[in-house]
CSV table of C-alpha atoms in Angstrom, one decimal:
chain,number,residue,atom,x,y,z
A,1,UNK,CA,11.3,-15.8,3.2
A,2,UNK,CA,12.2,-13.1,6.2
A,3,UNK,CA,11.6,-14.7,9.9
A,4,UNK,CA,8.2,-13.6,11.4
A,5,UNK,CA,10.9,-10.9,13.4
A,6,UNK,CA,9.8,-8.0,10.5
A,7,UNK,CA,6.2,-8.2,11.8
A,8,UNK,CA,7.3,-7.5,15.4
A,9,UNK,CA,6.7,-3.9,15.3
A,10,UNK,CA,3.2,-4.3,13.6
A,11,UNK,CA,2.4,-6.6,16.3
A,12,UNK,CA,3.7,-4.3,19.4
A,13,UNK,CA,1.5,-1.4,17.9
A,14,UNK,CA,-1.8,-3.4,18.0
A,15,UNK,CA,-4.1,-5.2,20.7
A,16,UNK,CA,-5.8,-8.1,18.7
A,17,UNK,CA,-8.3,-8.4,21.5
A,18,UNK,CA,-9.4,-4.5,20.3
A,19,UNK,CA,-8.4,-4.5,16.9
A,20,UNK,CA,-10.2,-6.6,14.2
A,21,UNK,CA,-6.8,-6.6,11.8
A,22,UNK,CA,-5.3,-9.6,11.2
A,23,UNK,CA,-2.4,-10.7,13.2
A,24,UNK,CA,-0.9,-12.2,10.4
A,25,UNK,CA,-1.0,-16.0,9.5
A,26,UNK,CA,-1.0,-15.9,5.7
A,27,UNK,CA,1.9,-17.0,3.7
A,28,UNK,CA,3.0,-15.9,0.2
A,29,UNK,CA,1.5,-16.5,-2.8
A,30,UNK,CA,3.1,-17.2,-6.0
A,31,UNK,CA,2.8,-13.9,-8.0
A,32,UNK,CA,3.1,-11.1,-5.5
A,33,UNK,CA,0.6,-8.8,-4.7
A,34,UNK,CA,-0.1,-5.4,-4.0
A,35,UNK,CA,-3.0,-3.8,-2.4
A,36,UNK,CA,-3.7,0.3,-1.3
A,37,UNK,CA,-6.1,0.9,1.2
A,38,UNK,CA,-7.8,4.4,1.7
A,39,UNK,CA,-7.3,4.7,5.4
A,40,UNK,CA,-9.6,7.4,7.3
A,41,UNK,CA,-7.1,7.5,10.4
A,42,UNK,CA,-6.1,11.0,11.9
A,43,UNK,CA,-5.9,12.3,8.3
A,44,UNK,CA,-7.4,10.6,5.2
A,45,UNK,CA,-4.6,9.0,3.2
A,46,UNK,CA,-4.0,5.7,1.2
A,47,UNK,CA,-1.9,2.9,1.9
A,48,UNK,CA,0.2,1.7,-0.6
A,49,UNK,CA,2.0,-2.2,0.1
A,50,UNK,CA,4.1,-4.6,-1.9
A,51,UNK,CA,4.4,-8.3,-1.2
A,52,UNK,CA,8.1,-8.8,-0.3
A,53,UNK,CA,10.3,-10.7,1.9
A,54,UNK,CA,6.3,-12.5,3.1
A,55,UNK,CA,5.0,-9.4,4.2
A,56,UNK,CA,3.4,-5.8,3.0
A,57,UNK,CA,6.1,-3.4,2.5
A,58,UNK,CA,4.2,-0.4,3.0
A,59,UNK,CA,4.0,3.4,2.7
A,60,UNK,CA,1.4,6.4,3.8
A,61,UNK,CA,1.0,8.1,0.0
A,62,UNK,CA,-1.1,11.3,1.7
A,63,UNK,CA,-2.7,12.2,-1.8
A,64,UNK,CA,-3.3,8.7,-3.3
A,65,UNK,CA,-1.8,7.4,-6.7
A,66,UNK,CA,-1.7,9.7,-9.7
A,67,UNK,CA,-2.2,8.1,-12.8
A,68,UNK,CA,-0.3,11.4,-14.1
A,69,UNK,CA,3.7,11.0,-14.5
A,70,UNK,CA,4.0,14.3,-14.3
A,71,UNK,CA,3.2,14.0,-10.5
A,72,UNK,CA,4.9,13.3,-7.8
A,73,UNK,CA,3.3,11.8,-4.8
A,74,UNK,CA,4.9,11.8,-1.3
A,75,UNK,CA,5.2,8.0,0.4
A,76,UNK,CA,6.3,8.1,3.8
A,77,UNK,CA,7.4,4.4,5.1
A,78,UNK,CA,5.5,2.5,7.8
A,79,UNK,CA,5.9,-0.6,9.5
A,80,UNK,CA,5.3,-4.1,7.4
A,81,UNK,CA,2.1,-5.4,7.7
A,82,UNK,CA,1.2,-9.3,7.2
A,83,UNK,CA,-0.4,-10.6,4.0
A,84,UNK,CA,-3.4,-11.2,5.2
A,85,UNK,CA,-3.6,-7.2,5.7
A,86,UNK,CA,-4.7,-7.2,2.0
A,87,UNK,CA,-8.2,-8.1,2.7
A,88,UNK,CA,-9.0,-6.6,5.6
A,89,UNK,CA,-11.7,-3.5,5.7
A,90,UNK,CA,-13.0,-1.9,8.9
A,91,UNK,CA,-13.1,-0.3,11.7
A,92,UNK,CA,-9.7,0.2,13.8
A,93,UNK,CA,-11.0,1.4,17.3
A,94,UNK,CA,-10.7,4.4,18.8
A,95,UNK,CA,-7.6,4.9,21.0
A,96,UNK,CA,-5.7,2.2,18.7
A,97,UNK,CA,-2.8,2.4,16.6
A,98,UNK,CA,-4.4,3.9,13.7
A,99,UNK,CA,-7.7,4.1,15.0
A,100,UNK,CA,-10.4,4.7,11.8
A,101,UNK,CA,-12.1,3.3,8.7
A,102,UNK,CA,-10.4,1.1,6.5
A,103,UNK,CA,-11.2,-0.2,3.1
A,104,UNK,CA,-9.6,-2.0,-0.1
A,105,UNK,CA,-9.4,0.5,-3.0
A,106,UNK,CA,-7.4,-1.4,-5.0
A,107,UNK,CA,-5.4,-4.6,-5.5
A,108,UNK,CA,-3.9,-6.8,-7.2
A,109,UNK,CA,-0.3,-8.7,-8.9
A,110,UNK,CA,2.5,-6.7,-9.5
A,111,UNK,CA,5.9,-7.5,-11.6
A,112,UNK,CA,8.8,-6.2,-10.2
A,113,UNK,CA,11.2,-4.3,-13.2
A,114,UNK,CA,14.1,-3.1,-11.3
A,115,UNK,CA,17.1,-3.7,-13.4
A,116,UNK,CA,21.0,-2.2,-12.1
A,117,UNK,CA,23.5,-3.0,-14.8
A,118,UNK,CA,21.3,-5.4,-17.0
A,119,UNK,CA,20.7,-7.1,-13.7
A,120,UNK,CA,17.5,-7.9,-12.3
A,121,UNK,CA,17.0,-6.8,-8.2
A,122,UNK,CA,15.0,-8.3,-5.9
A,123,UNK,CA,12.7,-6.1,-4.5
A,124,UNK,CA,13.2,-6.3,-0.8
A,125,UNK,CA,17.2,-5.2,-2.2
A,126,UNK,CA,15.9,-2.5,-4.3
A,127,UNK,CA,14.5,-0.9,-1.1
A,128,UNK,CA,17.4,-1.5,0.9
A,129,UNK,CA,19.0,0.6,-1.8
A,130,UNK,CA,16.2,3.1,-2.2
A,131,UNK,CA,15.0,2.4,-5.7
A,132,UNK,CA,11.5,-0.1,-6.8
A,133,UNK,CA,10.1,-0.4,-10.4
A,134,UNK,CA,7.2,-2.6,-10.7
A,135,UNK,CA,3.8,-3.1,-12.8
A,136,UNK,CA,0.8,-3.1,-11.3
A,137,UNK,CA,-1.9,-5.2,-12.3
A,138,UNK,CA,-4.6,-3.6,-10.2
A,139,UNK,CA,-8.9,-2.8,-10.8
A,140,UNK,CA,-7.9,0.9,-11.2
A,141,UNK,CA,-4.4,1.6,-11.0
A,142,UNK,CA,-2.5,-0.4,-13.7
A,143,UNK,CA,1.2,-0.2,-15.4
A,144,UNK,CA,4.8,1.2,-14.3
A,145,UNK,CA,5.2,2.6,-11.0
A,146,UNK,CA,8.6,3.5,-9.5
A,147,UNK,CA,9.6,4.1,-5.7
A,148,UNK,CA,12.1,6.4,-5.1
A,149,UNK,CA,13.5,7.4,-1.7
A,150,UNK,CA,14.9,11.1,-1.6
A,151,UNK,CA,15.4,10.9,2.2
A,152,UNK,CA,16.7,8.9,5.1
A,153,UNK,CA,16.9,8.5,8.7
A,154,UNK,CA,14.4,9.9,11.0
A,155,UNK,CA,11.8,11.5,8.3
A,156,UNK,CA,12.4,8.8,5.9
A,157,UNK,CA,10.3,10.0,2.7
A,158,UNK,CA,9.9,8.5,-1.0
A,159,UNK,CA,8.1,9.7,-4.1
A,160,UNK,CA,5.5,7.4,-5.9
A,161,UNK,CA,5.5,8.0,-9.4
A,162,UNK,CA,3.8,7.0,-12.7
A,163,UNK,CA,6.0,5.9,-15.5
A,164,UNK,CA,4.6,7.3,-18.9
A,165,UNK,CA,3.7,4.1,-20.1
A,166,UNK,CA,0.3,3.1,-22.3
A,167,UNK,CA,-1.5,3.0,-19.0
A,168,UNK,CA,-0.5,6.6,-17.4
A,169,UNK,CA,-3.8,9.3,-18.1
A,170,UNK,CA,-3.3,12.3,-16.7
A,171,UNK,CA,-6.9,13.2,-17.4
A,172,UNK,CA,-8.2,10.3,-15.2
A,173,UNK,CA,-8.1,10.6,-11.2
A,174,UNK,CA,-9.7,7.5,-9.8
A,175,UNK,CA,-8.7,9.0,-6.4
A,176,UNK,CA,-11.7,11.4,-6.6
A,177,UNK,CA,-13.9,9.9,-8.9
A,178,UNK,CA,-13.7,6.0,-7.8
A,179,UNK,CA,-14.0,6.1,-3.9
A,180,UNK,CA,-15.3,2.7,-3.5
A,181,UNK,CA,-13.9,-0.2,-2.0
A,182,UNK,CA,-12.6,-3.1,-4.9
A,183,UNK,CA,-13.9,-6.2,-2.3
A,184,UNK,CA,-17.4,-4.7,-1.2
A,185,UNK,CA,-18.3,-1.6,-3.1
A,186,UNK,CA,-18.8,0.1,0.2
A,187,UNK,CA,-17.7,3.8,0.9
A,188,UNK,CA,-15.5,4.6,3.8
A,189,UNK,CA,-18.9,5.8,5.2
A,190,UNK,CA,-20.7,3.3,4.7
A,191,UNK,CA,-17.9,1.5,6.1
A,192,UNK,CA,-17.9,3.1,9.2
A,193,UNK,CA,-21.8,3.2,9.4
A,194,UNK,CA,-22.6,-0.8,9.4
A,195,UNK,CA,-19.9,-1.2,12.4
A,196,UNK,CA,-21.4,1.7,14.2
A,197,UNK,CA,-24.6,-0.2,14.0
């Protein structure tokens, strides 16, 4: 379990008297989780985080999961995020970090499958080394995923891709046809319309 120092940066980004996400009080659970939130900040894009270490890893994927292995999606790293990040849905004010609407588009368990040598690697490892295999176990997006990072230093990027597995369909794109939050079945939208009033 890291020290609460990895959350230092989410923390410094955020007023908590402005912001309704959660300053982070929930502690890890014993299957890990995953969770990507579509996020209607500057530019819509979906958040993708792993449980690791007892916090979110997480990444900016601008285009969303493709359930097509064929495609590659950019993943651009961001700053961890608590656990109890995974529920939350809403309205980040405007002139916060991250101001717009927030919901839950899918979430879950994961199994991590990175393997070097026969070995099994921690994830929080695998991403110090640039590599993550896992399952998901999610409402819409399901099976092998892998990680990859294909640049470092300042415009750290990585490439989230489908493994060709029994769950990959190229002909299915839940990122245009299942909008809808997994927790409340409410639209960005309708999201940002029920704070607004």
């Amino acid at each position: 379990m890291a020290g609460p120092d990895t959350l230092d940066e989410y923390r410094e980004k955020r007023d908590f008297s402005r912001t309704p996400e959660p300053p982070g009080e929930r502690e890890a659970t014993s299957l890990p989780i995953f969770v990507i939130q579509k996020h209607h900040a500057t530019t819509l894009h979906y958040d993708f985080r792993l449980e690791a270490d007892g916090v979110l890893k997480s990444w900016a994927v601008p285009k969303g999961p493709s359930l097509d292995p064929k495609e590659k999606r950019l993943a651009v790293p961001t700053e961890d995020h608590p656990l109890d990040y995974a529920d939350f849905e809403g309205v980040i004010p405007a002139g916060s970090y991250g101001a717009g609407t927030v919901l839950v588009w899918d979430r879950g368990t994961y199994q991590n499958l990175t393997e070097k040598d026969g070995r099994k690697i921690g994830v929080a490892e695998a991403l110090g080394r640039g590599h993550v295999s896992v399952r998901l176990e999610g409402e819409k997006v399901r099976g092998g995923y892998a990680l990859t990072r294909f640049r470092t230093g300042k415009g750290e990027a990585w490439l989230l891709v489908k493994m060709d597995d029994a769950e990959a369909d190229p002909t299915r794109n839940p990122v245009a046809t299942e909008p809808r939050s997994v927790v409340s079945g409410r639209t960005l939208e309708e999201i940002a319309a029920e704070e607004d009033g």
